[in-house]
Short mmCIF file of C-alpha atoms in Angstrom, two decimals:
data_model
loop_
_atom_site.label_atom_id
_atom_site.label_comp_id
_atom_site.label_asym_id
_atom_site.label_seq_id
_atom_site.Cartn_x
_atom_site.Cartn_y
_atom_site.Cartn_z
CA TRP R 1 0.17 0.10 -0.06
CA GLU R 2 0.93 3.39 -0.67
CA ARG R 3 -0.34 6.23 1.64
CA PRO R 4 -0.06 9.83 1.58
CA ALA R 5 2.72 11.44 3.58
CA SER R 6 5.25 14.47 3.61
CA ILE R 7 8.76 14.65 4.36
CA GLU R 8 11.34 17.08 5.60
CA LEU R 9 14.99 17.42 5.84
CA LEU R 10 16.94 19.66 8.70
CA ASN R 11 20.54 19.53 7.98
CA PRO R 12 22.13 19.94 11.46
CA ASP R 13 24.72 22.81 9.98
CA GLY R 14 21.82 24.88 9.35
CA SER R 15 21.98 24.41 5.60
CA PRO R 16 19.23 23.78 3.16
CA GLY R 17 17.10 21.41 3.27
CA PHE R 18 13.48 19.76 1.60
CA ALA R 19 10.17 19.96 2.60
CA ALA R 20 7.83 17.60 0.39
CA PRO R 21 4.47 16.12 -0.44
CA MET R 22 5.40 12.33 -1.24
CA GLY R 23 3.70 9.01 -1.40
CA LEU R 24 4.77 6.12 1.44
CA ARG R 25 5.70 2.69 1.30
CA VAL R 26 7.04 -0.28 3.41
CA ARG R 27 10.28 -1.43 2.38
CA GLY R 28 10.80 -4.86 2.28
CA GLY R 29 10.35 -8.73 2.34
CA TYR R 30 11.30 -11.34 5.41
CA SER R 31 11.99 -7.68 7.52
CA ARG R 32 7.87 -6.86 7.29
CA SER R 33 7.54 -9.38 9.85
CA ASP R 34 4.81 -8.52 12.74
CA ALA R 35 7.33 -9.16 14.62
CA ASN R 36 9.87 -6.07 13.21
CA PRO R 37 8.78 -2.77 15.18
CA LYS R 38 11.26 -0.57 12.64
CA HIS R 39 10.43 -1.08 8.99
CA ALA R 40 12.36 0.86 5.92
CA TRP R 41 10.72 2.77 3.87
CA ARG R 42 10.08 3.64 -0.02
CA LEU R 43 9.15 7.17 -0.96
CA PHE R 44 7.88 8.26 -4.23
CA PHE R 45 7.11 12.15 -5.33
CA ARG R 46 4.61 11.58 -7.77
CA GLY R 47 2.11 14.63 -9.50
CA ASP R 48 -0.91 13.48 -7.62
CA TYR R 49 0.91 14.39 -4.20
CA GLY R 50 1.45 17.78 -5.43
CA GLN R 51 4.81 17.35 -6.37
CA SER R 52 6.00 15.49 -9.24
CA LYS R 53 9.72 15.45 -8.64
CA LEU R 54 11.84 16.05 -5.13
CA SER R 55 14.66 18.46 -7.02
CA TYR R 56 17.40 18.33 -4.01
CA PRO R 57 21.11 17.29 -4.30
CA LEU R 58 20.17 14.78 -1.64
CA PHE R 59 23.96 13.59 -2.44
CA GLY R 60 26.25 16.10 -2.61
CA THR R 61 28.03 16.64 -6.04
CA GLU R 62 28.68 12.76 -6.10
CA GLY R 63 24.91 12.00 -7.78
CA VAL R 64 21.68 13.97 -9.76
CA THR R 65 19.39 16.23 -8.24
CA SER R 66 16.24 14.96 -9.28
CA PHE R 67 14.56 12.10 -7.93
CA ASP R 68 10.90 10.19 -8.67
CA LYS R 69 11.89 7.77 -5.65
CA PHE R 70 14.09 6.46 -3.23
CA ASP R 71 14.34 4.67 0.14
CA LEU R 72 15.21 4.90 3.11
CA ALA R 73 16.76 1.84 4.37
CA THR R 74 17.50 0.37 7.85
CA ALA R 75 19.22 -2.11 10.01
CA GLN R 76 16.72 -5.53 9.61
CA ASN R 77 18.09 -9.24 9.58
CA TYR R 78 20.94 -8.33 11.76
CA SER R 79 19.20 -5.05 13.53
CA TRP R 80 19.05 -4.57 17.79
CA SER R 81 15.22 -3.69 17.14
CA PHE R 82 14.33 -6.87 14.87
CA GLY R 83 16.27 -9.54 16.47
CA GLY R 84 18.12 -7.75 19.56
CA ASP R 85 21.32 -9.54 17.28
CA ALA R 86 24.95 -7.87 18.22
CA ARG R 87 26.14 -8.17 14.77
CA ASP R 88 24.11 -4.90 13.73
CA THR R 89 26.53 -2.34 12.15
CA PHE R 90 24.65 -0.82 9.75
CA LEU R 91 27.78 -1.13 7.81
CA ARG R 92 28.07 -4.23 5.76
CA GLU R 93 25.01 -3.27 3.12
CA ILE R 94 26.43 -0.01 2.21
CA LEU R 95 30.03 -1.52 2.05
CA GLY R 96 28.99 -3.52 -0.96
CA ARG R 97 27.32 -0.64 -3.14
CA ASP R 98 30.49 1.94 -2.07
CA THR R 99 32.99 -1.32 -3.36
CA GLN R 100 31.40 -1.12 -7.10
CA ARG R 101 31.51 3.24 -6.85
CA ASP R 102 35.48 2.27 -6.15
CA MET R 103 36.02 -0.22 -9.27
CA GLY R 104 34.24 2.38 -11.39
CA GLN R 105 31.21 0.80 -12.11
CA PRO R 106 27.72 2.30 -11.78
CA TYR R 107 26.50 1.93 -7.76
CA THR R 108 23.51 3.30 -5.82
CA ARG R 109 24.52 5.46 -3.57
CA SER R 110 23.55 6.44 0.50
CA ARG R 111 23.51 9.06 3.11
CA TYR R 112 22.87 8.71 7.14
CA TYR R 113 20.33 10.01 8.41
CA HIS R 114 18.23 10.08 12.24
CA LEU R 115 14.65 9.64 11.24
CA TYR R 116 11.57 11.59 13.24
CA LEU R 117 8.33 9.45 12.44
CA ASN R 118 5.42 11.77 13.09
CA GLY R 119 7.79 13.57 15.49
CA GLN R 120 8.79 10.22 17.23
CA TYR R 121 12.49 9.66 17.35
CA TRP R 122 12.96 6.04 15.23
CA GLY R 123 16.47 5.49 14.97
CA LEU R 124 19.37 5.70 12.40
CA TYR R 125 18.41 5.20 8.74
CA PHE R 126 19.88 5.68 5.00
CA SER R 127 18.81 6.89 2.36
CA MET R 128 19.68 4.52 -1.00
CA GLU R 129 19.28 5.20 -4.87
CA ARG R 130 16.92 2.18 -6.40
CA ALA R 131 18.47 0.99 -9.80
CA GLU R 132 15.46 1.00 -11.95
CA ALA R 133 14.42 2.88 -14.98
CA ASN R 134 14.49 6.13 -13.23
CA TYR R 135 17.95 5.57 -12.24
CA GLY R 136 19.19 4.60 -15.20
CA GLU R 137 17.43 8.03 -17.38
CA SER R 138 18.93 9.98 -14.47
CA TYR R 139 22.63 8.48 -15.05
CA PHE R 140 23.20 6.41 -18.20
CA GLY R 141 20.32 9.22 -20.15
CA GLY R 142 17.44 8.47 -22.39
CA SER R 143 13.97 7.96 -21.43
CA LYS R 144 12.96 5.81 -18.51
CA ILE R 145 10.40 4.26 -20.96
CA ASP R 146 12.87 2.82 -23.04
CA TYR R 147 14.26 0.55 -19.57
CA ASP R 148 14.57 -3.03 -18.85
CA THR R 149 14.97 -3.12 -15.22
CA ILE R 150 15.13 -6.85 -14.36
CA LYS R 151 15.48 -8.42 -10.42
CA SER R 152 14.31 -11.09 -8.22
CA SER R 153 10.74 -11.08 -6.72
CA SER R 154 9.07 -12.71 -3.84
CA ASN R 155 5.69 -11.24 -5.06
CA ASP R 156 5.13 -14.81 -6.33
CA GLY R 157 6.46 -15.84 -3.08
CA GLY R 158 8.59 -17.93 -5.18
CA TYR R 159 11.47 -15.71 -5.88
CA THR R 160 11.09 -15.51 -9.46
CA THR R 161 12.76 -13.09 -11.70
CA GLU R 162 10.44 -10.54 -12.96
CA ALA R 163 10.77 -7.10 -15.17
CA THR R 164 9.54 -4.36 -12.95
CA ASP R 165 10.37 -1.92 -15.70
CA GLY R 166 10.11 -2.73 -19.58
CA ASP R 167 10.05 -6.68 -20.94
CA LEU R 168 11.32 -9.62 -19.25
CA ASN R 169 11.00 -11.61 -22.94
CA GLY R 170 12.87 -9.20 -24.76
CA ASP R 171 16.63 -8.68 -24.15
CA TRP R 172 17.05 -9.84 -21.36
CA LYS R 173 15.62 -13.19 -22.52
CA SER R 174 18.30 -12.91 -25.11
CA LEU R 175 21.26 -12.91 -23.27
CA TRP R 176 19.61 -15.89 -21.03
CA ASP R 177 19.73 -17.64 -24.15
CA LEU R 178 23.03 -17.31 -25.50
CA GLY R 179 23.96 -17.84 -22.18
CA ARG R 180 22.48 -21.38 -21.39
CA SER R 181 24.33 -22.17 -25.46
CA GLN R 182 27.30 -20.81 -24.34
CA ALA R 183 27.24 -22.88 -21.00
CA THR R 184 27.03 -26.17 -23.56
CA SER R 185 29.09 -25.46 -26.17
CA PRO R 186 31.58 -22.48 -25.45
CA THR R 187 32.08 -20.19 -28.98
CA VAL R 188 34.07 -17.11 -28.98
CA ALA R 189 31.61 -15.80 -31.69
CA ARG R 190 28.85 -16.85 -29.57
CA TYR R 191 30.82 -14.68 -26.59
CA MET R 192 31.35 -11.80 -29.16
CA GLN R 193 27.82 -11.68 -30.04
CA MET R 194 26.88 -11.45 -26.47
CA GLN R 195 28.70 -8.07 -26.45
CA GLY R 196 27.69 -6.74 -29.86
CA ARG R 197 31.16 -7.63 -31.11
CA ASN R 198 32.46 -9.47 -34.53
CA LEU R 199 34.96 -12.22 -34.28
CA ASP R 200 37.44 -10.02 -33.90
CA GLY R 201 36.19 -7.84 -30.85
CA SER R 202 35.54 -5.26 -32.98
CA ARG R 203 31.85 -3.48 -32.62
CA ASN R 204 29.09 -5.02 -34.73
CA LEU R 205 26.30 -1.92 -35.10
CA SER R 206 23.78 -4.75 -36.12
CA LEU R 207 24.23 -6.91 -33.19
CA PRO R 208 22.66 -5.38 -29.73
CA VAL R 209 25.42 -5.19 -26.57
CA LEU R 210 23.92 -7.50 -24.03
CA LEU R 211 26.69 -8.21 -22.25
CA ASP R 212 29.53 -5.77 -19.99
CA VAL R 213 32.19 -8.38 -19.16
CA ASP R 214 33.91 -5.79 -17.17
CA ASN R 215 30.40 -5.18 -15.17
CA LEU R 216 29.69 -8.45 -14.60
CA ALA R 217 32.84 -9.65 -13.63
CA ASP R 218 33.07 -6.53 -10.73
CA TYR R 219 29.64 -7.24 -9.58
CA MET R 220 31.27 -11.13 -9.16
CA LEU R 221 33.68 -10.03 -7.65
CA THR R 222 32.06 -7.47 -4.73
CA VAL R 223 29.96 -10.77 -3.99
CA PHE R 224 32.68 -12.97 -3.81
CA TYR R 225 34.62 -11.03 -1.54
CA THR R 226 32.45 -10.03 0.60
CA GLY R 227 31.12 -13.60 0.99
CA SER R 228 27.19 -11.96 0.41
CA PHE R 229 25.13 -15.54 1.01
CA ASP R 230 21.47 -13.74 0.31
CA ALA R 231 22.66 -11.77 -3.35
CA PRO R 232 21.98 -12.84 -5.69
CA LEU R 233 21.89 -16.24 -5.01
CA SER R 234 20.75 -16.68 -1.28
CA THR R 235 21.51 -19.83 1.15
CA PHE R 236 18.15 -19.07 3.08
CA ILE R 237 16.07 -19.60 0.17
CA GLY R 238 18.11 -21.84 -2.53
CA ALA R 239 17.28 -19.34 -5.02
CA SER R 240 18.56 -16.28 -6.30
CA ASN R 241 17.19 -12.76 -4.57
CA ASN R 242 18.31 -9.27 -3.51
CA TRP R 243 19.94 -7.91 -7.52
CA PHE R 244 18.85 -5.58 -10.25
CA ALA R 245 20.04 -5.40 -13.90
CA VAL R 246 19.18 -2.50 -15.73
CA ARG R 247 19.67 -1.38 -19.16
CA ASN R 248 18.65 0.95 -22.10
CA ARG R 249 16.57 -1.22 -25.22
CA LEU R 250 17.05 1.43 -27.40
CA THR R 251 20.38 3.63 -26.69
CA ASP R 252 22.74 1.15 -23.92
CA ASP R 253 25.23 0.25 -25.42
CA ARG R 254 27.23 -0.62 -22.44
CA GLY R 255 25.45 -4.33 -21.92
CA PHE R 256 22.95 -4.57 -18.74
CA ALA R 257 24.29 -3.01 -15.98
CA TYR R 258 23.97 -5.26 -12.30
CA PHE R 259 23.92 -3.86 -9.03
CA ALA R 260 24.89 -4.85 -5.73
CA HIS R 261 21.66 -4.98 -3.22
CA ASP R 262 20.81 -5.80 0.44
CA PHE R 263 24.16 -6.90 1.15
CA GLU R 264 24.01 -6.99 4.87
CA HIS R 265 24.44 -11.07 4.95
CA SER R 266 28.39 -10.44 4.09
CA MET R 267 31.53 -9.31 5.86
CA CYS R 268 31.98 -12.52 7.93
CA VAL R 269 28.76 -12.20 9.24
CA ASN R 270 28.35 -15.74 10.20
CA GLY R 271 31.69 -16.04 12.01
CA THR R 272 33.74 -17.30 9.36
CA THR R 273 36.20 -15.72 7.08
CA SER R 274 36.38 -18.58 4.89
CA ILE R 275 33.10 -18.66 2.87
CA ASN R 276 32.56 -19.40 -0.71
CA ARG R 277 30.52 -17.97 -2.75
CA VAL R 278 32.32 -18.68 -5.99
CA GLY R 279 30.90 -21.95 -6.67
CA PRO R 280 29.40 -22.93 -8.81
CA ASN R 281 25.94 -22.19 -6.59
CA ASN R 282 21.91 -23.34 -7.22
CA THR R 283 23.15 -25.38 -10.38
CA ASP R 284 19.45 -27.75 -10.32
CA GLN R 285 17.92 -24.12 -11.34
CA GLN R 286 20.34 -22.51 -13.93
CA GLY R 287 18.35 -24.15 -16.67
CA LEU R 288 15.32 -22.02 -15.35
CA PHE R 289 14.67 -18.78 -17.20
CA ASP R 290 12.17 -17.65 -14.19
CA ARG R 291 15.34 -17.80 -12.04
CA SER R 292 17.73 -16.02 -14.03
CA ASN R 293 20.21 -14.25 -12.34
CA PRO R 294 23.55 -12.72 -12.66
CA GLN R 295 25.14 -15.05 -10.97
CA PHE R 296 23.79 -18.02 -13.30
CA THR R 297 24.91 -16.00 -16.52
CA HIS R 298 28.13 -16.08 -15.11
CA GLN R 299 28.70 -19.21 -14.62
CA ASP R 300 26.61 -19.77 -18.05
CA LEU R 301 30.02 -18.46 -18.92
CA VAL R 302 32.96 -19.78 -16.92
CA GLY R 303 33.47 -22.43 -19.62
CA THR R 304 34.54 -20.04 -21.96
CA ALA R 305 38.80 -19.47 -21.94
CA GLU R 306 37.73 -15.43 -23.29
CA TYR R 307 35.89 -14.83 -20.37
CA ARG R 308 38.00 -16.49 -17.75
CA LEU R 309 40.53 -15.02 -18.80
CA ARG R 310 39.05 -11.15 -18.78
CA PHE R 311 37.67 -12.44 -15.59
CA ALA R 312 41.09 -13.04 -14.13
CA ASP R 313 42.70 -9.50 -15.65
CA ARG R 314 39.73 -7.78 -13.42
CA ALA R 315 40.21 -9.94 -10.07
CA PHE R 316 44.21 -8.53 -10.50
CA LYS R 317 43.16 -4.89 -11.39
CA HIS R 318 41.33 -5.33 -7.83
CA LEU R 319 43.27 -7.66 -5.80
CA PHE R 320 46.87 -6.38 -6.32
CA ASN R 321 48.34 -3.18 -6.47
CA ASN R 322 46.34 -1.22 -4.49
CA GLY R 323 43.53 -1.98 -6.12
CA ALA R 324 39.59 -1.38 -4.83
CA LEU R 325 39.41 -5.03 -3.18
CA THR R 326 42.90 -5.05 -1.40
CA GLY R 327 42.75 -4.75 2.66
CA PRO R 328 44.12 -1.10 2.72
CA LYS R 329 41.28 -0.10 -0.10
CA ILE R 330 38.86 -1.74 2.01
CA GLN R 331 39.74 -0.87 5.16
CA ALA R 332 39.86 2.92 4.26
CA ARG R 333 36.66 2.54 2.61
CA PHE R 334 35.19 0.66 5.91
CA GLU R 335 36.38 3.31 7.93
CA VAL R 336 35.01 6.62 6.31
CA ARG R 337 31.36 5.06 6.55
CA ARG R 338 32.57 3.70 10.49
CA ASP R 339 33.08 7.56 11.47
CA GLN R 340 30.33 8.55 9.67
CA ILE R 341 27.94 7.12 12.08
CA ALA R 342 30.18 6.53 15.29
CA GLY R 343 28.23 9.14 17.47
CA ALA R 344 24.92 8.67 15.57
CA VAL R 345 24.57 5.12 17.03
CA LEU R 346 24.47 6.44 20.32
CA GLY R 347 21.07 7.31 19.07
CA GLU R 348 19.56 3.91 18.23
CA SER R 349 21.08 1.92 20.92
CA VAL R 350 18.77 4.86 23.01
CA ARG R 351 16.06 3.74 20.59
CA TRP R 352 16.07 0.62 19.86
CA GLY R 353 18.50 -1.40 22.46
CA ASP R 354 16.65 -2.70 24.51
CA ALA R 355 13.62 -3.90 21.70
CA LYS R 356 14.18 -7.70 22.06
CA ARG R 357 16.15 -8.20 25.25
CA GLU R 358 17.41 -6.94 28.27
CA PRO R 359 20.21 -5.83 28.97
CA PRO R 360 19.73 -4.00 25.70
CA ARG R 361 22.28 -3.49 23.11
CA THR R 362 24.91 -0.41 23.31
CA ILE R 363 27.39 1.67 21.49
CA VAL R 364 30.15 -0.76 23.17
CA ASP R 365 27.89 -4.06 20.74
CA TRP R 366 28.18 -2.12 17.66
CA GLN R 367 31.84 -1.10 18.44
CA ALA R 368 32.80 -4.68 19.14
CA GLU R 369 31.61 -6.06 15.87
CA VAL R 370 32.75 -3.00 14.28
CA SER R 371 36.35 -4.11 15.40
CA SER R 372 35.78 -7.86 14.48
CA ILE R 373 35.38 -7.19 10.74
CA GLN R 374 38.53 -4.86 10.75
CA ASN R 375 40.28 -7.05 12.52
CA ASN R 376 39.29 -10.40 11.81
CA CYS R 377 37.80 -10.65 8.00
CA ILE R 378 38.60 -7.49 5.63
CA ASN R 379 42.64 -8.50 5.07
CA GLN R 380 41.78 -11.68 6.05
CA ARG R 381 39.13 -12.23 2.95
CA VAL R 382 41.56 -11.04 -0.12
CA PRO R 383 44.09 -14.57 0.12
CA ILE R 384 40.71 -16.62 1.10
CA VAL R 385 39.13 -15.39 -2.05
CA LEU R 386 42.11 -15.47 -4.24
CA SER R 387 42.83 -18.87 -3.35
CA GLN R 388 39.11 -19.63 -4.26
CA LEU R 389 39.35 -18.05 -7.61
CA ARG R 390 42.30 -20.19 -8.69
CA THR R 391 40.53 -23.73 -7.68
CA ALA R 392 37.48 -22.20 -8.97
CA GLY R 393 39.72 -21.33 -12.50
CA LEU R 394 38.98 -17.91 -12.65
CA PHE R 395 42.55 -16.95 -11.77
CA PRO R 396 45.48 -18.85 -13.34
CA ASN R 397 48.48 -19.86 -11.58
CA ILE R 398 50.83 -18.36 -13.91
CA ASP R 399 51.52 -15.26 -12.15
CA PRO R 400 51.29 -12.04 -13.86
CA PRO R 401 54.22 -9.82 -14.14
CA SER R 402 55.45 -7.40 -11.83
CA PHE R 403 56.56 -3.87 -12.73
CA ASN R 404 58.86 -1.84 -10.64
CA GLN R 405 56.64 1.19 -10.75
CA GLN R 406 52.57 0.80 -11.22
CA GLY R 407 52.34 3.61 -13.16
CA GLY R 408 52.27 7.01 -12.35
CA THR R 409 54.39 10.12 -13.33
CA VAL R 410 57.92 9.08 -14.21
CA PRO R 411 61.04 11.12 -15.53
CA SER R 412 62.00 10.88 -18.86
CA GLY R 413 64.17 8.40 -19.79
CA PHE R 414 62.82 5.98 -17.01
CA THR R 415 63.31 2.45 -16.99
CA LEU R 416 60.35 0.52 -16.66
CA VAL R 417 61.38 -3.27 -15.60
CA MET R 418 58.97 -6.41 -15.48
CA THR R 419 59.99 -9.39 -13.68
CA ALA R 420 57.92 -12.96 -13.77
CA PRO R 421 59.21 -16.17 -11.91
CA ALA R 422 58.49 -18.44 -15.19
CA GLY R 423 57.28 -17.99 -18.44
CA THR R 424 57.72 -14.94 -21.01
CA ILE R 425 56.86 -11.85 -20.75
CA TYR R 426 54.83 -10.41 -23.54
CA TYR R 427 54.15 -6.60 -23.47
CA THR R 428 52.59 -3.19 -25.76
CA LEU R 429 52.77 0.09 -25.80
CA ASN R 430 50.08 0.87 -27.54
CA GLY R 431 47.51 0.32 -25.42
CA LEU R 432 46.36 -2.93 -27.14
CA ASP R 433 46.58 -6.81 -25.10
CA PRO R 434 49.56 -8.62 -26.01
CA ARG R 435 47.56 -11.84 -26.27
CA SER R 436 45.00 -12.13 -28.95
CA ILE R 437 41.43 -13.38 -28.66
CA GLY R 438 41.71 -17.40 -29.23
CA GLY R 439 45.00 -17.59 -27.30
CA GLY R 440 47.83 -16.56 -29.95
CA VAL R 441 50.69 -13.59 -29.25
CA SER R 442 49.43 -10.22 -30.96
CA PRO R 443 51.37 -9.43 -33.94
CA THR R 444 51.71 -5.88 -32.01
CA ALA R 445 53.03 -7.71 -28.57
CA LEU R 446 57.14 -7.34 -27.72
CA THR R 447 58.86 -9.90 -25.90
CA TYR R 448 60.66 -8.11 -22.99
CA THR R 449 64.02 -9.24 -22.54
CA THR R 450 65.34 -6.06 -20.70
CA GLY R 451 64.15 -2.56 -19.03
CA VAL R 452 61.98 -0.31 -21.17
CA ALA R 453 62.93 3.05 -21.47
CA LEU R 454 59.69 5.42 -21.01
CA THR R 455 60.70 8.83 -22.84
CA ALA R 456 56.74 9.68 -23.79
CA ASN R 457 53.56 8.83 -22.05
CA THR R 458 52.96 5.32 -22.46
CA SER R 459 49.91 2.82 -21.40
CA ILE R 460 51.77 -0.50 -20.94
CA LYS R 461 50.25 -4.00 -20.67
CA ALA R 462 52.02 -7.15 -20.27
CA ARG R 463 50.91 -10.91 -20.06
CA VAL R 464 52.68 -13.89 -19.15
CA LEU R 465 52.73 -16.83 -20.99
CA SER R 466 53.86 -20.14 -19.44
CA GLY R 467 53.44 -23.65 -21.09
CA GLY R 468 50.09 -22.24 -22.97
CA VAL R 469 48.73 -20.69 -20.37
CA TRP R 470 48.59 -16.75 -20.30
CA SER R 471 48.39 -14.81 -16.86
CA ALA R 472 46.09 -12.13 -16.11
CA LEU R 473 47.18 -8.80 -17.72
CA ASN R 474 49.20 -6.09 -15.36
CA GLU R 475 48.57 -2.81 -17.34
CA ALA R 476 49.53 0.50 -15.61
CA ASP R 477 49.74 4.33 -17.16
CA PHE R 478 52.64 6.29 -16.52
CA THR R 479 52.84 10.13 -17.36
CA VAL R 480 56.01 11.15 -18.45
CA GLY R 481 57.75 14.83 -17.05
CA SER R 482 59.49 15.87 -14.47
CA ALA R 483 58.15 15.57 -10.65
CA VAL R 484 57.34 18.50 -8.61
CA VAL R 485 57.23 19.30 -5.92
CA ALA R 486 55.17 21.85 -3.86
CA SER R 487 56.01 23.62 -1.77
CA ALA R 488 54.64 27.51 -0.91
CA ALA R 489 56.96 29.17 -3.52
CA ASN R 490 55.14 27.33 -6.17
CA LEU R 491 51.58 26.67 -5.04
CA LEU R 492 49.03 28.32 -6.27
CA LEU R 493 45.98 28.96 -4.71
CA THR R 494 43.42 29.59 -7.64
CA GLU R 495 39.73 28.89 -5.84
#
């Protein structure tokens, strides 16, 4: 049900907020239980209520300034209000989506708030964009009427796949059909067709782009690293759950974009660092179109050598060389959100700490769980997930080449040194892959024998070939120029 309501934002620093009429719904599935006194909300801005959109920079300069809808979410399964659970942090769910952002992928944004409901303090919440047609129109362009939004739905009680915008049986079905064929009889031609490409990898404008390989790989790496076990395949219901896919049918050359959603069942929440979500999982349902989901597409493609190696490229990019999934980067991302609510948790504990237990949950419980994630989970997951990927054949046992400097600014004539424990290093200076589609050495590739002198801005791509097996790709961009040291003498403040 949707009911008329109103919302007002009061910023504690005195900066302008907003007040707006809206429609209000309860948000969530399992959390709708009558045993839960603190529900999440979905907010709609429609002309029927007097204002067709909310015009406000809800996410500052990070996002758009016009909204048809957004969610006010809160801790649910691992909450003090619903279960009196000591694992409540308000951090796991947002970490998954912030990680997609730092991997360079589309993501949904959030900000934390204290919520008052009809004047009564209702605890800590966070806003969240909803990855649907409105989101696509805002961030990808075009008209929302041209978007397909595909997601898992429990409306029929069976957790089946549905289109909440557009058509389930159009391009989504085409992608699924191609993936199923690829799983049983993989070919390079079909894999390229899914990406709207010719056999040589060039764009074929007569074909729709259904698959964005890097987006799918990065989404799955987010799932695998965080150990999410309720998205996109759930261990609770034995089916797909908690995922969104968005694509413009008419103008989008990017393929379906996948979005992390409801990642609260993650980051060692079950007490173990060794959880393995790499799979393959739920294979008994993989052939059912009404259970189609991004992990099934991924599992359909793992038999394709080109996909496996590209997946390994993305894994190396994010799991090494200070990438988005390295321990220090995850720690820094986690600490930003931790520090945003370190004081606000006091209000949550006063309002809901004793909702389900005595003595009540307090900030001490929150601090203990946060410390556990930081000390016993974040850094430990990196080598564990890498081992799981190797076992699944998604990361070669041949190590990529190492660089004596991983990109950045270097002086003219800088000597780039590459090393590898085994095999032959092939590299390019033109931004192309040293490996050809199909597994051969690219005609533009060079064989590394000694250091490479850099005299101009250069994009290096390098792989190791050993025993007919290619390593993942190591790539780095170098800017050649004189190093500049900032000081009071040469620093100019322009704004």
